Short mmCIF file of C-alpha atoms and ligand atoms in Angstrom, two decimals:
data_model
loop_
_atom_site.label_atom_id
_atom_site.label_comp_id
_atom_site.label_asym_id
_atom_site.label_seq_id
_atom_site.Cartn_x
_atom_site.Cartn_y
_atom_site.Cartn_z
CA UNK A 1 -30.95 87.88 23.28
CA UNK A 2 -29.18 85.94 26.05
CA UNK A 3 -27.86 82.54 24.89
CA UNK A 4 -26.00 81.64 28.07
CA UNK A 5 -27.51 78.69 29.96
CA UNK A 6 -24.91 76.99 32.14
CA UNK A 7 -27.48 74.43 33.28
CA UNK A 8 -28.09 73.16 29.74
CA UNK A 9 -27.03 69.53 29.25
CA UNK A 10 -26.27 68.86 25.55
CA UNK A 11 -27.46 65.62 23.97
CA UNK A 12 -26.82 63.68 20.75
CA UNK A 13 -29.13 65.97 18.84
CA UNK A 14 -26.78 68.92 19.33
CA UNK A 15 -23.80 70.03 17.30
CA UNK A 16 -21.29 71.19 19.90
CA UNK A 17 -18.63 73.79 19.12
CA UNK A 18 -15.81 74.87 21.39
CA UNK A 19 -14.42 78.36 20.79
CA UNK A 20 -11.52 80.37 22.16
CA UNK A 21 -12.75 83.95 22.33
CA UNK A 22 -11.32 87.32 23.34
CA UNK A 23 -13.53 90.43 23.36
CA UNK A 24 -12.26 93.55 21.58
CA UNK A 25 -11.32 96.70 23.47
CA UNK A 26 -14.47 98.17 24.99
CA UNK A 27 -16.53 94.97 24.60
CA UNK A 28 -17.19 92.59 27.50
CA UNK A 29 -17.04 88.79 27.42
CA UNK A 30 -20.79 88.23 27.90
CA UNK A 31 -21.60 90.62 25.05
CA UNK A 32 -19.06 88.91 22.80
CA UNK A 33 -20.36 85.43 23.70
CA UNK A 34 -23.95 86.38 22.94
CA UNK A 35 -22.88 88.02 19.68
CA UNK A 36 -21.21 84.79 18.54
CA UNK A 37 -24.06 82.52 19.60
CA UNK A 38 -26.63 84.75 17.91
CA UNK A 39 -24.76 85.52 14.68
CA UNK A 40 -23.94 81.81 14.19
CA UNK A 41 -27.58 80.76 14.54
CA UNK A 42 -30.82 82.82 14.54
CA UNK A 43 -29.77 86.27 15.75
CA UNK A 44 -28.28 89.48 14.43
CA UNK A 45 -27.07 92.78 15.93
CA UNK A 46 -30.51 94.04 16.99
CA UNK A 47 -33.88 92.57 18.03
CA UNK A 48 -36.29 91.63 15.22
CA UNK A 49 -40.00 92.33 14.80
CA UNK A 50 -40.14 89.16 12.68
CA UNK A 51 -38.70 86.81 15.33
CA UNK A 52 -41.13 84.06 16.45
CA UNK A 53 -41.35 82.29 19.80
CA UNK A 54 -41.32 78.97 17.93
CA UNK A 55 -37.94 79.77 16.41
CA UNK A 56 -36.45 80.74 19.76
CA UNK A 57 -37.88 77.65 21.42
CA UNK A 58 -36.72 75.15 18.78
CA UNK A 59 -33.56 76.68 17.29
CA UNK A 60 -31.88 78.83 19.90
CA UNK A 61 -28.41 77.49 20.79
CA UNK A 62 -27.16 77.30 24.40
CA UNK A 63 -23.81 78.50 25.65
CA UNK A 64 -23.48 75.82 28.31
CA UNK A 65 -19.88 76.15 29.37
CA UNK A 66 -17.64 79.19 29.96
CA UNK A 67 -14.13 78.61 31.31
CA UNK A 68 -11.98 81.74 31.10
CA UNK A 69 -11.83 82.45 27.35
CA UNK A 70 -13.07 79.02 26.30
CA UNK A 71 -16.78 78.51 25.62
CA UNK A 72 -18.93 75.63 24.41
CA UNK A 73 -22.10 76.15 22.43
CA UNK A 74 -24.72 73.43 21.78
CA UNK A 75 -26.59 74.06 18.52
CA UNK A 76 -29.85 72.12 17.94
CA UNK A 77 -29.27 69.99 14.82
CA UNK A 78 -32.51 71.36 13.30
CA UNK A 79 -30.55 74.57 12.68
CA UNK A 80 -28.58 72.75 9.98
CA UNK A 81 -28.98 70.79 6.78
CA UNK A 82 -27.35 67.67 8.23
CA UNK A 83 -25.63 66.49 5.04
CA UNK A 84 -24.30 69.91 4.07
CA UNK A 85 -20.84 70.82 5.42
CA UNK A 86 -20.65 74.17 3.59
CA UNK A 87 -23.91 75.27 5.26
CA UNK A 88 -22.83 74.02 8.70
CA UNK A 89 -19.58 75.97 8.42
CA UNK A 90 -21.32 79.07 7.07
CA UNK A 91 -23.21 79.01 10.38
CA UNK A 92 -20.65 78.08 13.04
CA UNK A 93 -17.51 79.25 11.22
CA UNK A 94 -18.88 82.06 9.10
CA UNK A 95 -19.65 85.72 9.86
CA UNK A 96 -18.59 85.39 13.49
CA UNK A 97 -14.89 85.65 12.59
CA UNK A 98 -15.47 89.16 11.27
CA UNK A 99 -17.30 90.63 14.26
CA UNK A 100 -15.97 93.89 15.68
CA UNK A 101 -16.69 92.80 19.26
CA UNK A 102 -13.90 90.21 19.03
CA UNK A 103 -10.13 90.54 19.09
CA UNK A 104 -9.65 86.76 18.90
CA UNK A 105 -11.80 83.83 17.86
CA UNK A 106 -10.72 80.26 17.16
CA UNK A 107 -13.00 77.30 16.53
CA UNK A 108 -11.02 74.63 18.36
CA UNK A 109 -13.25 71.58 18.48
CA UNK A 110 -16.50 70.28 17.09
CA UNK A 111 -18.70 67.31 18.04
CA UNK A 112 -21.35 66.27 15.55
CA UNK A 113 -24.94 65.33 16.35
CA UNK A 114 -26.12 61.78 15.60
CA UNK A 115 -28.06 62.85 12.52
CA UNK A 116 -25.10 64.75 11.07
CA UNK A 117 -22.80 61.77 11.70
CA UNK A 118 -25.25 59.50 9.89
CA UNK A 119 -25.54 61.85 6.91
CA UNK A 120 -22.00 61.17 5.68
CA UNK A 121 -20.19 58.12 4.29
CA UNK A 122 -16.97 58.59 6.26
CA UNK A 123 -13.78 56.75 5.23
CA UNK A 124 -14.35 53.90 2.76
CA UNK A 125 -11.22 51.94 3.73
CA UNK A 126 -9.74 53.33 6.94
CA UNK A 127 -6.42 52.14 8.33
CA UNK A 128 -7.17 48.42 8.11
CA UNK A 129 -8.47 48.76 4.58
CA UNK A 130 -5.37 50.63 3.41
CA UNK A 131 -3.08 48.12 5.15
CA UNK A 132 -4.97 45.34 3.35
CA UNK A 133 -4.43 47.04 -0.03
CA UNK A 134 -0.73 47.52 0.78
CA UNK A 135 -0.27 44.03 2.23
CA UNK A 136 1.55 45.51 5.25
CA UNK A 137 0.40 44.46 8.71
CA UNK A 138 2.46 46.17 11.42
CA UNK A 139 5.20 48.56 10.37
CA UNK A 140 4.60 52.13 9.18
CA UNK A 141 3.82 52.44 5.48
CA UNK A 142 6.75 54.27 3.89
CA UNK A 143 6.29 56.59 0.97
CA UNK A 144 7.75 59.38 -1.05
CA UNK A 145 6.69 62.41 -2.99
CA UNK A 146 8.27 62.72 -6.43
CA UNK A 147 10.65 65.68 -6.35
CA UNK A 148 11.29 68.24 -7.74
CA UNK A 149 7.66 69.17 -7.02
CA UNK A 150 7.11 70.42 -10.55
CA UNK A 151 8.93 70.24 -13.86
CA UNK A 152 9.67 66.57 -14.49
CA UNK A 153 7.99 65.30 -17.65
CA UNK A 154 5.73 62.29 -17.24
CA UNK A 155 8.42 59.78 -18.21
CA UNK A 156 10.96 61.26 -15.78
CA UNK A 157 8.25 61.27 -13.09
CA UNK A 158 7.49 57.60 -13.68
CA UNK A 159 11.18 56.75 -13.56
CA UNK A 160 11.60 58.44 -10.15
CA UNK A 161 8.56 56.51 -8.97
CA UNK A 162 10.02 53.24 -10.27
CA UNK A 163 13.33 53.81 -8.47
CA UNK A 164 11.49 54.68 -5.24
CA UNK A 165 9.45 51.45 -5.33
CA UNK A 166 12.46 49.39 -6.43
CA UNK A 167 14.35 50.71 -3.40
CA UNK A 168 11.66 49.29 -1.13
CA UNK A 169 9.01 51.98 -0.64
CA UNK A 170 5.31 51.13 -0.49
CA UNK A 171 3.92 54.43 -1.74
CA UNK A 172 4.71 57.11 -4.31
CA UNK A 173 2.53 60.20 -4.48
CA UNK A 174 2.34 63.30 -6.63
CA UNK A 175 3.18 66.56 -4.91
CA UNK A 176 0.34 68.83 -3.78
CA UNK A 177 0.77 71.26 -6.68
CA UNK A 178 1.27 68.70 -9.45
CA UNK A 179 -1.97 68.08 -11.31
CA UNK A 180 -2.06 68.26 -15.12
CA UNK A 181 0.45 70.89 -16.24
CA UNK A 182 1.75 70.98 -19.81
CA UNK A 183 5.01 69.33 -18.75
CA UNK A 184 3.14 66.39 -17.21
CA UNK A 185 -0.42 65.81 -18.50
CA UNK A 186 -2.44 63.80 -15.94
CA UNK A 187 -3.46 60.83 -18.10
CA UNK A 188 0.03 60.39 -19.57
CA UNK A 189 1.65 60.55 -16.12
CA UNK A 190 -0.81 58.06 -14.62
CA UNK A 191 -0.49 55.67 -17.57
CA UNK A 192 3.32 55.71 -17.58
CA UNK A 193 3.64 55.52 -13.78
CA UNK A 194 1.13 52.67 -13.49
CA UNK A 195 3.05 50.80 -16.20
CA UNK A 196 6.25 51.00 -14.13
CA UNK A 197 4.30 50.19 -10.94
CA UNK A 198 3.23 46.91 -12.49
CA UNK A 199 6.81 46.28 -13.64
CA UNK A 200 8.24 46.73 -10.14
CA UNK A 201 5.44 44.60 -8.63
CA UNK A 202 6.38 41.78 -11.03
CA UNK A 203 10.07 42.21 -10.18
CA UNK A 204 9.63 42.38 -6.39
CA UNK A 205 6.42 40.47 -5.72
CA UNK A 206 5.44 43.35 -3.43
CA UNK A 207 2.30 45.49 -3.67
CA UNK A 208 3.06 49.08 -4.64
CA UNK A 209 0.81 52.13 -4.38
CA UNK A 210 0.66 55.24 -6.56
CA UNK A 211 -1.38 58.25 -5.44
CA UNK A 212 -2.07 60.57 -8.40
CA UNK A 213 -3.20 64.07 -7.44
CA UNK A 214 -6.69 64.61 -8.91
CA UNK A 215 -7.14 68.12 -7.44
CA UNK A 216 -9.16 70.18 -9.94
CA UNK A 217 -12.72 71.46 -10.53
CA UNK A 218 -15.14 68.86 -9.11
CA UNK A 219 -16.42 67.35 -12.38
CA UNK A 220 -12.86 67.13 -13.65
CA UNK A 221 -11.80 65.43 -10.39
CA UNK A 222 -14.48 62.78 -10.95
CA UNK A 223 -13.21 62.26 -14.48
CA UNK A 224 -9.59 61.93 -13.31
CA UNK A 225 -10.54 59.56 -10.47
CA UNK A 226 -12.43 57.40 -12.95
CA UNK A 227 -9.35 57.34 -15.18
CA UNK A 228 -7.19 56.17 -12.22
CA UNK A 229 -9.71 53.45 -11.33
CA UNK A 230 -9.84 52.28 -14.97
CA UNK A 231 -6.03 52.29 -15.03
CA UNK A 232 -5.99 49.78 -12.17
CA UNK A 233 -5.05 52.31 -9.48
CA UNK A 234 -5.97 51.82 -5.81
CA UNK A 235 -5.54 55.39 -4.52
CA UNK A 236 -6.02 59.02 -5.39
CA UNK A 237 -4.85 62.09 -3.53
CA UNK A 238 -6.52 65.45 -3.35
CA UNK A 239 -5.84 68.76 -1.64
CA UNK A 240 -8.87 68.93 0.62
CA UNK A 241 -8.59 72.62 1.54
CA UNK A 242 -8.01 74.06 -1.92
CA UNK A 243 -10.54 71.77 -3.61
CA UNK A 244 -13.01 72.40 -0.81
CA UNK A 245 -15.44 70.30 1.19
CA UNK A 246 -17.94 70.10 -1.68
CA UNK A 247 -15.27 68.86 -4.05
CA UNK A 248 -14.15 66.25 -1.55
CA UNK A 249 -17.74 65.15 -0.93
CA UNK A 250 -18.38 64.86 -4.68
CA UNK A 251 -15.44 62.50 -4.99
CA UNK A 252 -16.32 60.52 -1.85
CA UNK A 253 -19.97 60.19 -2.79
CA UNK A 254 -18.94 58.91 -6.24
CA UNK A 255 -17.74 55.93 -4.18
CA UNK A 256 -14.84 54.87 -6.42
CA UNK A 257 -12.88 51.78 -5.39
CA UNK A 258 -10.05 54.15 -4.53
CA UNK A 259 -8.64 55.07 -1.13
CA UNK A 260 -8.48 58.83 -0.67
CA UNK A 261 -5.23 60.45 0.52
CA UNK A 262 -5.96 63.94 1.85
CA UNK A 263 -3.24 66.56 1.50
CA UNK A 264 -3.95 69.66 3.59
CA UNK A 265 -2.08 72.37 1.65
CA UNK A 266 -3.28 75.86 2.75
CA UNK A 267 -4.55 74.61 6.14
CA UNK A 268 -1.94 76.69 7.97
CA UNK A 269 -3.55 79.88 6.58
CA UNK A 270 -6.26 79.37 9.20
CA UNK A 271 -5.07 76.64 11.58
CA UNK A 272 -1.80 78.22 12.65
CA UNK A 273 -2.72 81.69 13.99
CA UNK A 274 -3.44 81.94 17.73
CA UNK A 275 -5.75 84.93 17.12
CA UNK A 276 -8.28 83.91 14.50
CA UNK A 277 -8.87 80.60 12.81
CA UNK A 278 -10.06 77.02 12.88
CA UNK A 279 -8.00 74.24 14.45
CA UNK A 280 -6.43 71.42 12.44
CA UNK A 281 -8.43 69.11 14.73
CA UNK A 282 -11.72 70.54 13.40
CA UNK A 283 -10.46 70.24 9.82
CA UNK A 284 -9.40 66.65 10.51
CA UNK A 285 -12.81 65.71 11.94
CA UNK A 286 -14.63 67.33 9.01
CA UNK A 287 -12.66 65.45 6.35
CA UNK A 288 -13.00 62.19 8.30
CA UNK A 289 -16.77 62.75 8.40
CA UNK A 290 -16.94 63.39 4.65
CA UNK A 291 -14.65 60.43 4.08
CA UNK A 292 -10.88 60.36 3.54
CA UNK A 293 -8.68 57.32 4.29
CA UNK A 294 -5.39 59.10 4.99
CA UNK A 295 -4.67 62.64 6.23
CA UNK A 296 -1.50 64.72 6.72
CA UNK A 297 -1.39 65.72 10.38
CA UNK A 298 2.24 66.81 10.92
CA UNK A 299 5.41 65.17 12.22
CA UNK A 300 5.16 66.06 15.94
CA UNK A 301 7.95 68.60 15.41
CA UNK A 302 10.39 66.05 14.01
CA UNK A 303 10.21 67.52 10.48
CA UNK A 304 10.08 70.98 8.90
CA UNK A 305 6.47 72.01 9.60
CA UNK A 306 5.11 73.61 12.78
CA UNK A 307 2.86 71.52 15.02
CA UNK A 308 3.95 70.42 18.50
CA UNK A 309 4.11 66.81 19.63
CA UNK A 310 1.04 67.32 21.85
CA UNK A 311 -0.94 69.05 19.11
CA UNK A 312 -0.21 66.33 16.54
CA UNK A 313 -1.08 63.55 18.99
CA UNK A 314 -4.38 65.29 19.72
CA UNK A 315 -5.16 65.39 15.99
CA UNK A 316 -4.00 61.78 15.62
CA UNK A 317 -6.46 60.76 18.36
CA UNK A 318 -9.30 62.69 16.75
CA UNK A 319 -8.95 60.71 13.49
CA UNK A 320 -8.48 57.31 15.10
CA UNK A 321 -10.77 57.32 18.15
CA UNK A 322 -14.42 56.19 17.99
CA UNK A 323 -16.56 58.76 16.14
CA UNK A 324 -20.15 57.72 15.44
CA UNK A 325 -19.10 54.34 14.07
CA UNK A 326 -17.04 55.93 11.26
CA UNK A 327 -13.86 54.18 10.16
CA UNK A 328 -10.56 55.67 11.30
CA UNK A 329 -8.13 57.63 9.14
CA UNK A 330 -4.45 56.76 8.55
CA UNK A 331 -2.25 59.54 10.04
CA UNK A 332 0.32 60.79 7.52
CA UNK A 333 3.61 62.28 8.73
CA UNK A 334 5.45 64.29 6.11
CA UNK A 335 7.62 67.36 5.68
CA UNK A 336 11.36 67.62 6.18
CA UNK A 337 11.73 63.94 7.09
CA UNK A 338 14.85 61.88 6.29
CA UNK A 339 15.94 58.36 7.36
CA UNK A 340 17.46 59.71 10.58
CA UNK A 341 14.00 61.05 11.49
CA UNK A 342 12.46 57.58 11.59
CA UNK A 343 13.26 56.71 15.20
CA UNK A 344 12.06 59.95 16.85
CA UNK A 345 9.03 59.97 14.55
CA UNK A 346 7.89 56.48 15.58
CA UNK A 347 8.74 57.16 19.21
CA UNK A 348 6.36 60.14 19.08
CA UNK A 349 3.60 58.97 16.74
CA UNK A 350 3.83 55.18 16.94
CA UNK A 351 4.11 52.80 13.99
CA UNK A 352 0.50 52.94 12.83
CA UNK A 353 1.29 55.83 10.51
CA UNK A 354 2.29 56.57 6.93
CA UNK A 355 5.70 58.26 6.86
CA UNK A 356 6.62 60.19 3.70
CA UNK A 357 10.06 61.31 2.63
CA UNK A 358 10.56 63.78 -0.21
CA UNK A 359 13.83 65.71 -0.24
CA UNK A 360 15.04 63.48 2.59
CA UNK A 361 15.10 60.62 0.11
CA UNK A 362 15.67 62.08 -3.38
CA UNK A 363 18.53 64.10 -1.89
CA UNK A 364 20.42 60.96 -0.88
CA UNK A 365 24.07 61.16 -2.03
CA UNK A 366 23.61 58.00 -4.11
CA UNK A 367 20.24 58.97 -5.59
CA UNK A 368 16.60 57.99 -5.30
CA UNK A 369 16.87 54.20 -5.11
CA UNK A 370 19.58 54.38 -2.44
CA UNK A 371 17.47 56.95 -0.61
CA UNK A 372 14.52 54.59 -0.63
CA UNK A 373 16.73 51.76 0.64
CA UNK A 374 17.93 54.05 3.45
CA UNK A 375 14.32 54.85 4.42
CA UNK A 376 13.40 51.15 4.38
CA UNK A 377 16.48 50.26 6.43
CA UNK A 378 15.63 53.00 8.96
CA UNK A 379 12.12 51.56 9.31
CA UNK A 380 13.46 48.00 9.70
CA UNK A 381 16.04 49.03 12.30
CA UNK A 382 13.50 51.06 14.27
CA UNK A 383 10.90 48.26 14.25
CA UNK A 384 13.58 45.84 15.53
CA UNK A 385 14.48 48.24 18.33
CA UNK A 386 18.02 48.69 16.99
CA UNK A 387 19.54 52.18 17.03
CA UNK A 388 20.00 53.65 13.56
CA UNK A 389 23.71 54.21 14.15
CA UNK A 390 24.05 50.53 15.01
CA UNK A 391 21.92 49.39 12.07
CA UNK A 392 23.89 51.67 9.75
CA UNK A 393 27.04 49.64 10.46
CA UNK A 394 25.62 46.90 8.24
CA UNK A 395 23.44 49.02 5.92
CA UNK A 396 25.49 51.42 3.85
CA UNK A 397 22.61 53.42 2.28
CA UNK A 398 21.40 54.28 5.77
CA UNK A 399 24.95 55.17 6.84
CA UNK A 400 25.27 57.55 3.89
CA UNK A 401 21.93 59.21 4.77
CA UNK A 402 22.89 59.63 8.43
CA UNK A 403 26.21 61.13 7.35
CA UNK A 404 24.37 63.74 5.26
CA UNK A 405 21.38 64.57 7.47
CA UNK A 406 22.22 63.17 10.89
CA UNK A 407 20.25 60.71 12.95
C1 LIG B 501 7.05 67.23 1.85
C2 LIG B 501 5.92 67.85 1.05
C3 LIG B 501 4.58 67.84 1.76
C4 LIG B 501 4.58 68.50 3.11
C5 LIG B 501 3.15 68.83 3.51
C6 LIG B 501 6.26 69.27 0.63
O1 LIG B 501 8.23 67.30 1.09
O2 LIG B 501 5.72 67.11 -0.13
O3 LIG B 501 3.67 68.49 0.90
O4 LIG B 501 5.06 67.60 4.01
O5 LIG B 501 3.18 69.28 4.84
O6 LIG B 501 5.88 69.62 -0.48
O7 LIG B 501 6.85 69.98 1.47
P1 LIG B 501 9.63 67.10 1.85
P2 LIG B 501 2.16 68.64 5.89
O8 LIG B 501 9.67 65.65 2.38
O9 LIG B 501 10.69 67.32 0.78
O10 LIG B 501 9.69 68.09 2.95
O11 LIG B 501 2.39 67.16 5.79
O12 LIG B 501 2.55 69.25 7.19
O13 LIG B 501 0.80 69.03 5.43
MG1 LIG B 502 4.35 68.40 -1.01
#
């Protein structure tokens, strides 16, 4: 069947997908394009005696744009169960990646139809809502990840968190692979850490945020989120790729009074390759649609993870620009950051971000609290437009950090 119709004008009842496609040896582009459009909708490898004109008329997608190896396909929304991300992805990001007629296929962008957009809750808080919880208007929110990633018992964990908040940080989060291991059972860690959070709030008068990692089987995630809410928490974090879109939607639809911090561990298994995969931008739009309030998007090449400045800004736009009336999502920069990274980071990503420092804080020569002070000082200096070297002349913790990691 031929799905190419360059005169088709998509409307708001179409789900639009943009693909990068390269035909395999011996296959031509038109054949490969039609294979994708068919396999991701109503077709298969041969014609069907059971096909009906009605199905072709109502459900056939249109390949309406072909520019070199980039194509856009408009899928009628009736093809999908609008509130079901797993089904939508099983269509437009399913079998097609395995087809022999392709040597490359990347799903690089997705625009949702009106009905699909209206089928999801989207972020509950968004950037403004998280800033309101934190009581921070302008500057970046500054946070840390308790390190080492694994192994601290729950009391040691809580103590590292206390020192991080006492040194001036807004946020402490669990690492992506810390959940409820024997050395740090979830409820005991949350209880102890929340106790010290309240202590440091009393001592400083500042609002502090703890993001426990609830990643687990879906029912267990609901139970853990409920425990955090009952413990007076304001946030949870979860690993959206490893816990899956259904798990995320179960938590979002439970509608806890908890902002959701989305870690993206494992994303690079399919976002990074230039041959086959799904872009981080598509992943970002999907989790915004389902409803997260904060999302890791990279450090625009300032830190340790791949992801160019242009790529990260494109993702940052896709989670903050208008999208069907959904709230925006707080961009999170994390990975290999230290106080000396603050200036280039804000120059590249702006100050409406959450910046997280793990090793680049707990590795400070004078320890965690000094590391937190150095991060806070770096943020203050940067927001005042003062160079970090200059600001370090009167802020020794920052000076010690710059000496160790540079600026
Ligand atoms: C950072 C981190 C984060 C990564 C995630 C880690 O620690 O906690 O998980 O930043 O990467 O485990 O590496 P460091 P991304 O500050 O010590 O590097 O944000 O790109 O998803
Ligand atoms: Mg981590």
